[in-house]
Every structure is written in structure tokens, then in C-alpha cells.
PDB file of C-alpha atoms in Angstrom:
ATOM      1  CA  VAL A   1     -31.157  -5.666  68.626  1.00  0.00           C
ATOM      2  CA  VAL A   2     -28.362  -4.608  67.263  1.00  0.00           C
ATOM      3  CA  PRO A   3     -26.186  -6.211  64.355  1.00  0.00           C
ATOM      4  CA  ASN A   4     -22.548  -7.207  65.352  1.00  0.00           C
ATOM      5  CA  ASN A   5     -19.527  -7.100  63.373  1.00  0.00           C
ATOM      6  CA  HIS A   6     -20.796 -10.416  61.351  1.00  0.00           C
ATOM      7  CA  GLY A   7     -24.060  -8.758  60.389  1.00  0.00           C
ATOM      8  CA  ASP A   8     -25.748 -11.015  62.504  1.00  0.00           C
ATOM      9  CA  ALA A   9     -29.037  -9.534  65.102  1.00  0.00           C
ATOM     10  CA  ILE A  10     -27.834  -9.779  69.136  1.00  0.00           C
ATOM     11  CA  ASP A  11     -29.522  -8.287  71.911  1.00  0.00           C
ATOM     12  CA  ILE A  12     -27.192  -5.927  73.775  1.00  0.00           C
ATOM     13  CA  VAL A  13     -29.992  -4.961  76.405  1.00  0.00           C
ATOM     14  CA  LEU A  14     -29.253  -6.274  79.900  1.00  0.00           C
ATOM     15  CA  GLY A  15     -32.507  -7.466  81.625  1.00  0.00           C
ATOM     16  CA  PHE A  16     -34.817 -10.448  82.542  1.00  0.00           C
ATOM     17  CA  ASP A  17     -37.247 -12.136  80.453  1.00  0.00           C
ATOM     18  CA  GLU A  18     -40.318 -12.358  82.839  1.00  0.00           C
ATOM     19  CA  GLY A  19     -41.226  -8.973  84.864  1.00  0.00           C
ATOM     20  CA  LYS A  20     -41.694 -10.672  88.104  1.00  0.00           C
ATOM     21  CA  GLU A  21     -37.516 -11.286  87.878  1.00  0.00           C
ATOM     22  CA  TYR A  22     -37.136  -7.507  88.605  1.00  0.00           C
ATOM     23  CA  ALA A  23     -38.822  -7.659  91.895  1.00  0.00           C
ATOM     24  CA  LYS A  24     -36.899 -10.215  93.620  1.00  0.00           C
ATOM     25  CA  PRO A  25     -34.685  -8.465  96.746  1.00  0.00           C
ATOM     26  CA  ASN A  26     -30.854  -8.426  96.615  1.00  0.00           C
ATOM     27  CA  GLY A  27     -30.833  -8.599  92.549  1.00  0.00           C
ATOM     28  CA  PRO A  28     -28.930  -6.758  89.959  1.00  0.00           C
ATOM     29  CA  PHE A  29     -30.795  -3.262  89.057  1.00  0.00           C
ATOM     30  CA  PHE A  30     -31.552  -4.119  85.699  1.00  0.00           C
ATOM     31  CA  GLY A  31     -34.317  -1.120  84.413  1.00  0.00           C
ATOM     32  CA  SER A  32     -34.668   0.032  87.858  1.00  0.00           C
ATOM     33  CA  THR A  33     -36.251   3.447  88.179  1.00  0.00           C
ATOM     34  CA  VAL A  34     -34.173   5.829  91.004  1.00  0.00           C
ATOM     35  CA  GLY A  35     -36.998   7.419  93.047  1.00  0.00           C
ATOM     36  CA  ARG A  36     -37.111  10.201  95.645  1.00  0.00           C
ATOM     37  CA  PHE A  37     -32.941  10.258  95.799  1.00  0.00           C
ATOM     38  CA  ALA A  38     -30.291   8.301  94.665  1.00  0.00           C
ATOM     39  CA  ASN A  39     -26.983   7.406  96.903  1.00  0.00           C
ATOM     40  CA  ARG A  40     -27.399   7.978 100.534  1.00  0.00           C
ATOM     41  CA  ILE A  41     -28.550   9.779 103.103  1.00  0.00           C
ATOM     42  CA  GLY A  42     -26.169  10.146 105.940  1.00  0.00           C
ATOM     43  CA  GLY A  43     -27.261   8.920 109.460  1.00  0.00           C
ATOM     44  CA  ALA A  44     -30.895   7.853 108.278  1.00  0.00           C
ATOM     45  CA  ALA A  45     -31.981  11.495 108.636  1.00  0.00           C
ATOM     46  CA  PHE A  46     -32.270  15.194 107.396  1.00  0.00           C
ATOM     47  CA  THR A  47     -33.840  18.542 108.098  1.00  0.00           C
ATOM     48  CA  ILE A  48     -36.384  20.554 106.566  1.00  0.00           C
ATOM     49  CA  ASP A  49     -37.491  24.048 107.859  1.00  0.00           C
ATOM     50  CA  HIS A  50     -35.407  23.278 111.457  1.00  0.00           C
ATOM     51  CA  VAL A  51     -37.771  20.001 111.468  1.00  0.00           C
ATOM     52  CA  LYS A  52     -35.774  16.783 111.560  1.00  0.00           C
ATOM     53  CA  VAL A  53     -37.277  13.506 109.559  1.00  0.00           C
ATOM     54  CA  ASP A  54     -35.908  10.076 109.682  1.00  0.00           C
ATOM     55  CA  VAL A  55     -35.715   7.539 107.688  1.00  0.00           C
ATOM     56  CA  SER A  56     -35.222   3.919 107.239  1.00  0.00           C
ATOM     57  CA  ALA A  57     -31.415   2.816 107.354  1.00  0.00           C
ATOM     58  CA  ASN A  58     -31.447   0.344 105.351  1.00  0.00           C
ATOM     59  CA  GLU A  59     -27.793   0.415 104.838  1.00  0.00           C
ATOM     60  CA  PRO A  60     -27.197   1.633 108.619  1.00  0.00           C
ATOM     61  CA  PRO A  61     -26.390   3.766 109.517  1.00  0.00           C
ATOM     62  CA  ASN A  62     -27.352   5.612 106.095  1.00  0.00           C
ATOM     63  CA  CYS A  63     -30.667   5.124 103.807  1.00  0.00           C
ATOM     64  CA  LEU A  64     -29.619   4.075 100.564  1.00  0.00           C
ATOM     65  CA  HIS A  65     -31.538   4.658  96.786  1.00  0.00           C
ATOM     66  CA  GLY A  66     -34.914   5.473  98.572  1.00  0.00           C
ATOM     67  CA  GLY A  67     -35.070   3.527 101.819  1.00  0.00           C
ATOM     68  CA  ARG A  68     -35.797  -0.219 102.480  1.00  0.00           C
ATOM     69  CA  ILE A  69     -38.654  -0.385  99.952  1.00  0.00           C
ATOM     70  CA  GLY A  70     -37.152   2.149  97.529  1.00  0.00           C
ATOM     71  CA  TRP A  71     -38.885   2.494  93.912  1.00  0.00           C
ATOM     72  CA  SER A  72     -36.554   0.186  92.099  1.00  0.00           C
ATOM     73  CA  HIS A  73     -38.454  -2.783  93.770  1.00  0.00           C
ATOM     74  CA  LYS A  74     -41.847  -1.480  92.448  1.00  0.00           C
ATOM     75  CA  LEU A  75     -43.809  -3.294  89.594  1.00  0.00           C
ATOM     76  CA  TRP A  76     -45.110  -0.406  87.095  1.00  0.00           C
ATOM     77  CA  LYS A  77     -47.610  -0.420  84.459  1.00  0.00           C
ATOM     78  CA  GLY A  78     -47.242   1.282  81.833  1.00  0.00           C
TER      79      GLY A  78
END
């Protein structure tokens, strides 16, 4: 909450009033935690030490922002 140009206190943070709203699929990513990786893994696979690792292609043919169940869809206890 910050004062506007008239001195009135206003809420400028985007978000929901209830925590359960953050867990809904396909909603805005308010307050999301970027986990494991951000952006895309092309072809939904990568190689480490000559070993191919396949990940979920939640944005075929790529893996986007942590896969099918990314950290942005988890409810965290604080």
C-alpha cells in the first residue's frame, strides 16, 4: 500500500485475495516462483554427461517453465 498523488493509500500489488486462486491452471502468474528453470527447453530434452534426459513437453515440442507441473502451480507453506 502506497499513497497516490492525492495522498490516499492504494494497493498497487497484483494478486488474489485467497491463496487457492494461485493454484488454478492457466491463470495469470501472480506471485509465481520460477523453479528448476525459466524459459524453454527445446525439444523437451537435454544432455548431461552424454546422458539424454527427457522432460515433459507441456508446450510441444518444448518444455516451458518447469514442465507440466511447474513450481508456479505449487502452494508453499511459509
